[in-house]
Coordinates of C-alpha atoms in Angstrom, one line a residue:
Chain A
M557 CA 109.7 124.9 190.9
A558 CA 111.9 125.2 187.7
A559 CA 114.6 122.4 187.7
L560 CA 118.2 123.3 187.2
T561 CA 118.7 123.1 183.7
V562 CA 121.5 121.6 183.1
P563 CA 123.7 122.7 179.9
P564 CA 123.8 120.1 176.9
K565 CA 127.1 118.1 177.2
R566 CA 129.6 118.5 174.3
K567 CA 128.7 115.1 172.3
P568 CA 131.1 114.2 169.9
T569 CA 128.5 113.7 167.4
T570 CA 127.7 117.3 167.2
K571 CA 130.4 117.7 164.7
W572 CA 127.9 116.2 162.4
I573 CA 126.2 119.2 161.6
E574 CA 129.1 121.2 160.4
I575 CA 130.3 118.6 158.4
A576 CA 126.7 118.6 157.2
G577 CA 126.9 122.3 156.7
H578 CA 130.3 122.2 154.7
V579 CA 128.8 119.4 152.2
G580 CA 125.6 121.3 151.7
A581 CA 127.3 124.3 150.9
L582 CA 129.6 122.8 148.2
I583 CA 127.2 120.5 146.7
P584 CA 126.4 123.5 144.4
L585 CA 129.9 124.1 143.3
A586 CA 130.5 120.5 143.1
W587 CA 127.1 120.5 140.6
L588 CA 128.3 123.3 138.6
I589 CA 131.8 122.1 138.2
Y590 CA 130.3 118.7 137.2
D591 CA 127.9 120.0 134.2
T592 CA 130.5 122.4 133.1
A593 CA 132.6 119.4 132.8
A594 CA 130.2 117.3 131.3
G595 CA 128.6 119.8 128.6
N596 CA 125.1 120.1 130.4
L597 CA 125.2 123.7 130.7
T598 CA 122.9 125.5 127.9
V599 CA 124.5 127.2 125.4
N600 CA 124.9 130.4 127.3
P601 CA 127.1 129.0 129.8
I602 CA 128.2 132.0 131.1
Q603 CA 125.0 133.1 132.0
D604 CA 124.4 129.6 133.9
I605 CA 127.5 129.8 135.7
T606 CA 127.1 133.3 136.8
F607 CA 123.4 132.4 137.8
R608 CA 125.0 129.4 139.8
T609 CA 127.0 131.2 141.7
G610 CA 125.3 133.9 142.5
K611 CA 122.2 131.8 143.8
P612 CA 124.2 130.1 146.3
A613 CA 126.2 133.3 147.6
L614 CA 122.2 134.9 148.2
F615 CA 121.2 131.5 149.8
L616 CA 124.1 131.1 152.0
L617 CA 124.1 135.0 153.1
V618 CA 120.5 134.7 154.1
A619 CA 121.6 131.6 156.0
T620 CA 123.9 133.2 158.0
L621 CA 121.2 135.3 159.5
A622 CA 119.2 131.9 160.6
I623 CA 122.1 131.3 162.8
T624 CA 121.6 133.5 165.5
P625 CA 117.7 132.9 165.8
L626 CA 118.3 129.1 165.8
S627 CA 120.7 129.4 168.3
T628 CA 118.7 131.7 170.5
L629 CA 115.9 128.8 170.5
G630 CA 118.5 126.7 171.8
W631 CA 120.3 124.8 168.7
R632 CA 124.1 126.1 170.3
E633 CA 126.0 123.8 168.0
I634 CA 125.0 125.5 164.9
V635 CA 126.5 128.6 165.8
P636 CA 130.1 127.4 164.2
L637 CA 128.4 127.1 160.9
R638 CA 127.5 131.1 160.6
R639 CA 131.6 131.7 160.1
W640 CA 131.6 129.3 157.5
F641 CA 128.5 129.8 155.6
G642 CA 129.8 133.4 155.6
L643 CA 133.1 132.2 154.3
Y644 CA 131.4 130.1 151.5
A645 CA 129.0 132.9 150.5
F646 CA 132.1 135.2 149.9
L647 CA 133.6 132.2 148.1
Y648 CA 130.5 131.9 145.6
A649 CA 130.3 135.6 145.6
T650 CA 134.0 135.9 144.1
L651 CA 133.3 133.1 141.7
H652 CA 130.5 135.1 140.4
F653 CA 132.1 138.6 140.8
L654 CA 135.2 136.8 138.7
T655 CA 132.8 135.2 135.9
F656 CA 131.0 138.3 135.5
T657 CA 134.1 140.6 134.9
V658 CA 136.4 138.2 133.7
L659 CA 134.5 135.4 131.3
D660 CA 131.9 137.6 130.7
Y661 CA 133.2 141.1 129.9
G662 CA 136.7 139.8 129.5
L663 CA 137.9 142.7 131.7
D664 CA 137.1 145.2 129.5
P665 CA 137.1 148.6 131.3
A666 CA 134.6 150.6 129.5
R667 CA 131.8 148.2 129.1
L668 CA 132.8 147.2 133.0
L669 CA 132.6 150.8 133.8
E670 CA 129.2 151.0 132.2
A671 CA 127.8 147.8 133.3
I672 CA 128.6 148.3 137.0
G673 CA 128.6 152.3 137.6
E674 CA 125.6 153.3 135.2
K675 CA 123.4 149.9 135.7
R676 CA 122.0 149.6 139.4
F677 CA 121.0 145.9 140.0
A678 CA 125.0 145.3 138.8
L679 CA 126.2 148.5 141.0
V680 CA 124.2 147.0 144.4
G681 CA 125.7 143.5 144.0
F682 CA 129.2 144.8 143.5
L683 CA 128.6 147.1 146.4
A684 CA 127.2 143.7 148.3
F685 CA 130.7 142.1 146.7
C686 CA 132.7 144.9 148.4
I687 CA 131.2 144.7 152.0
M688 CA 131.8 141.0 152.1
I689 CA 135.6 141.2 151.4
P690 CA 136.7 143.0 154.9
L691 CA 134.2 140.8 156.7
A692 CA 135.8 137.4 154.9
I693 CA 139.4 139.1 155.8
T694 CA 138.4 139.4 159.5
S695 CA 136.7 136.7 159.8
T696 CA 139.7 135.1 161.8
D697 CA 140.1 134.4 165.7
A698 CA 143.1 136.3 165.1
W699 CA 141.2 139.2 164.3
Q700 CA 138.1 138.6 166.5
K701 CA 140.8 139.1 169.4
R702 CA 142.6 141.7 167.6
L703 CA 139.7 144.1 166.9
G704 CA 137.2 143.1 170.1
K705 CA 134.2 144.9 170.6
R706 CA 134.5 146.5 167.2
W707 CA 134.6 142.8 165.9
K708 CA 130.7 142.5 166.4
L709 CA 129.8 146.5 165.1
L710 CA 131.9 145.5 161.9
H711 CA 130.3 142.1 161.5
R712 CA 127.2 143.8 161.7
A713 CA 127.4 145.4 158.0
N714 CA 126.8 141.7 156.8
Y715 CA 123.2 142.8 157.2
V716 CA 123.7 145.5 154.6
A717 CA 125.2 143.1 152.5
V718 CA 122.6 140.4 152.7
G719 CA 120.0 143.5 152.0
L720 CA 122.0 144.7 148.8
A721 CA 122.5 141.2 147.4
V722 CA 118.8 140.3 148.1
I723 CA 117.7 143.9 146.2
H724 CA 120.7 142.8 143.2
Y725 CA 118.2 139.7 142.6
I726 CA 115.3 141.6 142.6
W727 CA 116.4 144.0 139.8
L728 CA 117.7 141.5 137.7
V729 CA 115.1 139.3 137.2
K730 CA 113.2 140.1 133.8
G731 CA 109.6 140.4 135.1
D732 CA 108.7 137.6 137.7
V733 CA 110.3 139.1 141.3
R734 CA 108.2 136.2 143.2
E735 CA 111.2 134.2 144.1
P736 CA 113.4 137.3 145.0
L737 CA 110.7 138.9 146.9
F738 CA 110.6 135.4 149.0
Y739 CA 114.3 135.9 149.6
A740 CA 113.8 139.2 151.0
A741 CA 110.8 138.5 153.2
V742 CA 112.8 135.4 154.4
A743 CA 115.5 137.8 155.3
A744 CA 113.7 140.7 156.7
T745 CA 111.5 137.7 158.9
L746 CA 115.4 137.0 160.3
L747 CA 116.5 140.3 161.3
I748 CA 113.2 141.1 162.9
L749 CA 113.9 138.0 165.1
R750 CA 117.0 139.9 166.4
V751 CA 114.8 142.8 168.0
P752 CA 115.6 142.4 171.9
S753 CA 111.8 141.7 172.5
L754 CA 111.4 139.0 169.9
R755 CA 114.8 137.5 170.8
A756 CA 113.6 137.5 174.6
R757 CA 110.9 135.5 173.2
L758 CA 112.9 132.9 171.1
A759 CA 114.7 132.4 174.2
T760 CA 111.7 131.6 176.2
W761 CA 110.3 129.5 173.7
G762 CA 113.2 127.4 173.3
R763 CA 113.7 126.6 177.0
S764 CA 110.1 125.5 177.3
L765 CA 110.9 123.2 173.9
K766 CA 113.9 121.7 176.1
R767 CA 111.8 121.3 179.0
S768 CA 109.0 119.6 177.5
S769 CA 111.5 117.3 175.4
S770 CA 113.4 116.3 178.4
A771 CA 110.3 115.8 180.7
Chain B
M1201 CA 133.1 148.6 116.8
I1202 CA 135.2 146.4 114.5
I1203 CA 134.6 142.7 115.6
R1204 CA 138.6 141.1 115.3
S1205 CA 138.8 138.0 113.3
S1206 CA 140.0 136.6 116.3
E1207 CA 136.7 136.9 118.5
I1208 CA 134.7 134.7 115.9
T1209 CA 134.6 131.5 116.9
P1210 CA 136.2 129.5 114.2
E1211 CA 133.4 126.8 113.3
H1212 CA 135.5 123.5 114.3
V1213 CA 135.3 125.1 117.5
Y1214 CA 132.1 125.9 117.3
L1215 CA 130.7 122.4 116.2
S1216 CA 132.9 120.5 119.2
R1217 CA 131.6 122.8 122.1
P1218 CA 129.9 121.0 124.6
R1219 CA 126.6 119.8 124.1
L1220 CA 123.8 118.3 125.7
G1221 CA 125.5 116.0 128.6
S1222 CA 125.5 112.3 128.0
A1223 CA 122.9 112.1 131.0
R1224 CA 120.7 114.3 129.5
R1225 CA 121.2 112.6 125.8
A1226 CA 120.3 109.0 127.5
F1227 CA 117.6 110.4 128.8
L1228 CA 116.0 111.6 125.3
K1229 CA 117.3 108.2 123.9
A1230 CA 115.2 106.5 126.7
L1231 CA 112.0 108.7 125.2
G1232 CA 112.7 107.2 122.4
L1233 CA 113.8 109.9 120.3
G1234 CA 116.3 109.5 117.9
A1235 CA 118.7 111.7 116.0
G1236 CA 116.9 113.8 113.3
S1237 CA 117.9 112.8 109.8
L1238 CA 119.6 115.4 107.9
A1239 CA 118.3 114.4 104.4
L1240 CA 117.6 117.5 102.2
A1241 CA 114.4 117.9 101.0
A1242 CA 113.1 118.7 97.5
C1243 CA 114.4 122.0 95.8
S1244 CA 111.1 124.2 96.0
P1245 CA 111.6 126.3 99.3
N1246 CA 107.9 125.5 100.4
A1247 CA 109.0 121.8 100.8
T1248 CA 110.6 121.8 104.0
E1249 CA 111.2 118.5 106.4
P1250 CA 109.4 117.6 109.3
A1251 CA 110.2 119.3 112.7
P1252 CA 113.3 117.8 114.0
T1253 CA 113.2 115.9 117.6
P1254 CA 113.9 118.1 120.6
A1255 CA 117.1 116.7 121.0
G1256 CA 118.1 118.3 118.0
D1257 CA 121.3 116.1 117.1
G1258 CA 123.4 118.7 116.4
N1259 CA 123.3 119.5 113.0
P1260 CA 126.5 120.8 111.6
L1261 CA 126.5 124.4 110.3
P1262 CA 126.0 124.3 106.6
S1263 CA 128.9 125.9 105.4
G1264 CA 128.6 129.5 104.2
V1265 CA 125.3 130.3 106.3
V1266 CA 126.0 133.7 107.6
D1267 CA 123.9 136.8 107.8
E1268 CA 124.8 139.8 105.8
L1269 CA 127.5 141.1 107.8
G1270 CA 129.2 138.1 107.7
D1271 CA 128.6 136.5 111.0
P1272 CA 128.0 132.7 111.0
A1273 CA 124.2 131.5 112.0
T1274 CA 123.6 129.6 115.1
A1275 CA 124.0 126.0 115.0
Y1276 CA 120.5 124.6 114.8
D1277 CA 121.0 122.6 118.3
S1278 CA 121.6 125.8 120.1
I1279 CA 118.3 127.2 118.3
L1280 CA 116.4 123.9 119.5
N1281 CA 117.9 124.0 123.1
Y1282 CA 117.6 128.1 124.1
N1283 CA 114.2 129.0 124.2
N1284 CA 112.3 131.8 126.0
Y1285 CA 108.6 130.3 126.0
Y1286 CA 107.2 130.6 129.0
E1287 CA 104.0 129.0 128.2
F1288 CA 106.5 125.6 128.4
S1289 CA 108.8 126.9 130.7
T1290 CA 110.7 129.6 132.2
D1291 CA 113.8 127.3 132.3
K1292 CA 115.2 127.9 128.4
Q1293 CA 116.7 124.0 128.3
M1294 CA 113.3 122.8 129.6
V1295 CA 111.4 124.2 126.8
A1296 CA 112.4 121.8 124.3
E1297 CA 111.5 118.7 126.1
L1298 CA 107.9 119.9 127.3
A1299 CA 107.2 121.0 124.2
Q1300 CA 107.8 117.4 122.4
D1301 CA 104.0 116.7 122.5
F1302 CA 102.5 120.2 121.1
T1303 CA 100.3 119.6 118.1
V1304 CA 100.5 121.6 115.0
D1305 CA 97.7 119.7 113.0
P1306 CA 95.3 121.0 112.4
W1307 CA 95.8 124.9 112.9
T1308 CA 94.1 127.9 112.1
V1309 CA 95.2 131.3 111.6
E1310 CA 92.3 134.3 111.7
V1311 CA 93.3 137.0 109.9
G1312 CA 90.0 139.7 110.8
G1313 CA 89.2 142.9 112.5
L1314 CA 89.4 146.0 110.4
V1315 CA 89.7 144.5 107.0
N1316 CA 87.6 144.0 103.7
K1317 CA 88.3 140.5 103.5
P1318 CA 88.8 138.4 106.5
L1319 CA 90.5 134.9 106.5
T1320 CA 90.5 131.8 107.8
L1321 CA 93.9 129.9 106.7
G1322 CA 95.1 126.5 107.5
M1323 CA 98.9 125.8 107.3
E1324 CA 98.2 123.9 104.2
D1325 CA 96.7 127.5 102.7
I1326 CA 99.7 129.1 103.9
R1327 CA 102.3 126.7 102.7
S1328 CA 100.9 126.7 99.5
R1329 CA 99.8 130.3 98.5
F1330 CA 103.1 132.0 100.3
T1331 CA 106.0 131.5 99.4
A1332 CA 108.6 130.9 101.8
E1333 CA 112.2 132.4 101.1
E1334 CA 115.6 131.5 103.5
R1335 CA 115.7 134.9 105.5
I1336 CA 118.8 134.8 107.9
Y1337 CA 118.2 137.5 110.5
R1338 CA 119.3 138.2 113.7
L1339 CA 117.4 137.8 116.7
R1340 CA 118.1 140.0 119.8
C1341 CA 116.7 139.0 123.2
V1342 CA 116.2 142.0 125.3
E1343 CA 118.0 139.5 128.2
A1344 CA 121.1 140.9 126.1
W1345 CA 121.9 137.6 123.8
S1346 CA 121.7 137.2 120.5
M1347 CA 121.6 134.2 117.4
V1348 CA 121.9 134.8 114.2
I1349 CA 118.6 132.6 112.6
P1350 CA 118.2 131.1 109.0
W1351 CA 114.0 131.4 108.8
N1352 CA 112.2 130.3 106.1
G1353 CA 109.2 132.8 105.5
F1354 CA 107.8 135.3 103.5
S1355 CA 106.5 139.0 104.8
L1356 CA 104.0 139.6 106.6
S1357 CA 102.8 142.0 104.5
E1358 CA 101.3 139.7 101.9
I1359 CA 98.9 138.0 104.1
L1360 CA 97.8 141.6 105.2
N1361 CA 97.4 142.7 102.1
L1362 CA 95.3 139.7 101.1
A1363 CA 93.0 140.7 103.9
E1364 CA 93.1 144.2 102.6
P1365 CA 93.3 146.5 105.8
T1366 CA 90.2 149.3 105.8
S1367 CA 91.8 152.7 106.5
D1368 CA 90.5 152.5 110.0
A1369 CA 93.2 150.1 110.4
K1370 CA 96.4 151.4 112.5
Y1371 CA 98.1 148.7 114.4
V1372 CA 98.1 144.7 114.1
A1373 CA 97.8 142.6 117.3
F1374 CA 98.8 139.3 117.5
T1375 CA 97.5 136.3 119.6
T1376 CA 99.3 133.2 120.4
V1377 CA 97.7 129.9 120.9
Y1378 CA 96.1 129.3 124.5
R1379 CA 96.2 125.3 124.9
P1380 CA 97.0 125.0 128.5
E1381 CA 96.9 120.8 128.2
Q1382 CA 99.9 120.8 126.3
M1383 CA 101.7 123.8 127.8
P1384 CA 102.6 123.5 131.5
G1385 CA 103.6 127.1 132.1
L1386 CA 100.2 128.4 131.5
N1387 CA 98.9 127.6 134.7
D1388 CA 101.3 130.3 135.9
D1389 CA 98.8 133.2 136.7
F1390 CA 101.5 135.8 136.8
Y1391 CA 101.5 136.2 133.2
P1392 CA 98.6 137.8 131.5
W1393 CA 97.9 134.7 129.0
P1394 CA 97.4 134.4 126.1
Y1395 CA 100.7 136.0 124.9
T1396 CA 99.5 138.8 122.8
E1397 CA 101.9 141.3 120.7
G1398 CA 101.6 144.0 118.1
L1399 CA 102.9 146.4 115.4
R1400 CA 102.0 149.5 113.8
L1401 CA 100.6 149.2 110.9
D1402 CA 103.4 150.6 108.9
E1403 CA 105.7 148.5 110.6
A1404 CA 103.7 145.4 109.9
M1405 CA 103.6 146.1 106.1
N1406 CA 107.8 146.8 106.0
P1407 CA 108.8 143.9 104.1
L1408 CA 111.5 143.0 107.0
A1409 CA 108.4 141.9 109.0
T1410 CA 108.3 138.2 108.6
L1411 CA 105.9 135.4 109.1
A1412 CA 108.6 132.3 109.8
T1413 CA 107.5 128.6 109.0
G1414 CA 110.6 127.1 109.3
I1415 CA 114.6 127.3 110.3
Y1416 CA 117.4 125.9 108.3
G1417 CA 115.2 124.4 105.8
R1418 CA 112.8 122.3 108.5
D1419 CA 109.5 123.2 109.7
L1420 CA 109.4 125.3 113.1
A1421 CA 110.2 123.0 116.1
P1422 CA 107.3 123.4 118.9
Q1423 CA 110.0 125.0 121.0
N1424 CA 110.8 127.7 118.2
G1425 CA 106.8 128.7 118.0
A1426 CA 105.4 125.9 115.4
P1427 CA 104.0 126.0 113.1
I1428 CA 104.2 129.9 112.3
R1429 CA 105.6 132.9 114.3
L1430 CA 106.6 136.3 113.7
V1431 CA 109.8 137.5 113.2
V1432 CA 110.7 141.5 113.5
P1433 CA 114.4 141.4 113.6
W1434 CA 114.5 144.9 114.2
K1435 CA 112.9 144.7 117.6
Y1436 CA 113.7 142.7 121.1
G1437 CA 113.1 139.3 120.8
F1438 CA 110.2 139.0 122.9
K1439 CA 108.3 141.1 119.8
S1440 CA 108.6 138.3 117.4
I1441 CA 105.7 136.5 118.8
K1442 CA 105.1 132.7 118.6
S1443 CA 102.5 130.1 117.4
I1444 CA 100.1 132.4 116.0
V1445 CA 96.7 131.8 115.4
K1446 CA 95.0 135.5 115.3
I1447 CA 96.2 138.6 113.5
E1448 CA 93.8 141.3 114.0
L1449 CA 93.7 144.8 112.2
V1450 CA 92.9 147.3 114.8
A1451 CA 92.4 151.1 115.3
E1452 CA 94.5 151.3 118.9
Q1453 CA 97.7 150.4 119.8
P1454 CA 96.8 146.9 121.4
P1455 CA 97.7 145.4 124.5
T1456 CA 101.2 143.1 124.4
L1457 CA 102.0 140.6 127.2
W1458 CA 105.3 142.2 128.1
N1459 CA 104.1 145.8 128.4
L1460 CA 101.2 144.5 130.8
V1461 CA 103.9 142.7 132.7
N1462 CA 105.8 145.9 133.4
P1463 CA 105.0 149.3 131.3
G1464 CA 108.0 150.9 133.0
E1465 CA 110.5 148.8 131.0
Y1466 CA 108.9 147.1 127.9
G1467 CA 107.1 149.3 125.9
F1468 CA 105.0 148.8 122.6
Y1469 CA 108.3 149.7 120.3
S1470 CA 111.0 147.9 122.1
N1471 CA 113.4 148.4 119.1
V1472 CA 116.7 147.4 119.3
N1473 CA 118.6 150.6 120.6
P1474 CA 121.8 150.3 122.3
E1475 CA 121.4 154.0 123.1
V1476 CA 118.0 153.7 125.5
D1477 CA 119.1 151.3 128.4
H1478 CA 117.0 149.1 129.9
P1479 CA 115.8 150.9 133.4
R1480 CA 118.0 148.3 135.1
W1481 CA 120.6 146.7 132.7
T1482 CA 122.3 148.3 129.8
Q1483 CA 121.3 147.3 126.3
S1484 CA 124.5 148.5 125.1
N1485 CA 126.2 144.9 124.3
E1486 CA 125.2 141.6 123.8
R1487 CA 126.7 137.9 123.6
R1488 CA 126.1 136.5 120.5
I1489 CA 125.4 132.4 121.5
G1490 CA 128.3 130.5 120.5
E1491 CA 130.5 133.2 121.4
L1492 CA 133.0 134.0 124.1
G1493 CA 132.8 138.0 125.1
R1494 CA 130.3 140.4 124.4
R1495 CA 129.8 142.7 121.1
D1496 CA 128.4 145.9 121.0
T1497 CA 124.5 146.0 119.8
L1498 CA 123.7 147.8 116.6
M1499 CA 121.1 150.1 116.1
F1500 CA 117.7 148.4 114.7
N1501 CA 120.0 145.3 115.5
G1502 CA 121.6 146.2 112.4
Y1503 CA 118.4 147.0 110.5
A1504 CA 118.4 150.8 110.5
D1505 CA 118.5 151.0 106.7
Q1506 CA 115.2 149.0 106.1
V1507 CA 113.6 150.5 109.4
A1508 CA 114.9 153.6 110.7
G1509 CA 112.6 155.5 108.1
L1510 CA 109.5 154.4 110.4
Y1511 CA 110.7 156.2 113.2
E1512 CA 111.8 159.4 111.7
G1513 CA 111.0 162.2 114.4
M1514 CA 109.8 160.0 116.9
D1515 CA 111.5 160.4 120.5
L1516 CA 112.7 156.7 120.7
R1517 CA 113.8 157.2 124.7
A1518 CA 110.1 158.4 125.0
N1519 CA 108.7 155.4 122.5
Y1520 CA 110.4 152.5 124.0

């Protein structure tokens, strides 16, 4: 007969995953600041900064998609990281956008309009960023309360943002699309795991893992 | 567009911009590579100094080295440490380190195909028969960055005329060396190695098409395409094939690596043209290495006077 499962106690040490999450998310930025100050960037520093702010943004966006499958598997402690990863992704995306518009294009309206309006890779990146803005603003508990049921619906827009960000990456690389396609594959997998039947299977698997580990 | 003088980086700022970090410099020192010497070679333009060490100790800009538009030549340090040479690495800063052990002696260039006098030339032959002169040309990468490079070289037409192309010859095909034991990037099957490029015969015969054997009076460093490479300054940089071992006169338009990788984006002609965008990004402006901000891209990279005639009547959008 299946034993009554006792919910895991909230151990004080579960905080370590949050600390690890914060530290991990900030490492790329710290490293970039260090490299800039130490003169380690290439002779095309704006390109480096653009890339080194964009890549973590994309990575963290995809990481936010991993939280639900992992918590479905049973790792509940990881859930608080979703909001943080989303906000860090927004931080990097903002730096990425500012690097592009201010450092690179010097806020030149004609050039920016041409770059964003006419060139598809820049346009989808810009759209992804636009979607992230309201998501970042409404990420707080207060907004969650205020929006109630609609909050979850709004934050589903994250799926679109991730999709656009992946396409942005695919469209900007010169010839070798293998890495961007890998990001696409991972993102697609994480989305597919949300389909109810697959999610139920994940949950079952998670429970059996727990049973075998505590047996 | 007028380039305001305030946009041109003053030389002293240029020279004191952030360089290779101390960590990387220490690493390179540990490998036994010291700073290259700046001693000037003999007066003859053929006598170039040995290739510099990859660290490129930041040769100060010789004063007054500017291109014909008055823009300063890019610092040698930058030319040595920012390279698209995927045979070594796709990381532009890593190429210099990985190319250290690339040997250029012995080296032969075969000139053949539809010619009356096929040749096999060693580098000593090339250096003694052809006078390398200073040619300061802009190099515009398809990625929308550019440099001004003081090449040492001679017109490609000189070698082609020696071989005497027959009347059937319509194109010139070039091949880069294929040496996987010294070029780790060649193990990546994604690209259809070896690197190949091509020109129409009249393009190849244009005096601007240059075979370069040096930069700033020194032999080409491996990362810049040692010992001999093509420079076609009015086309995107990937057409300027490096480390050439074979030049072949052919009747049909030859395959070129980037066109094989993505034919919709990298055409055979690939003339620098601000009016014909890359399908996914704009080509109307570029970043000059060493400068902040962007500058407008010039038609044919500013060499319209010399080469526009080659394309009279051609639809440059269709023949990208």
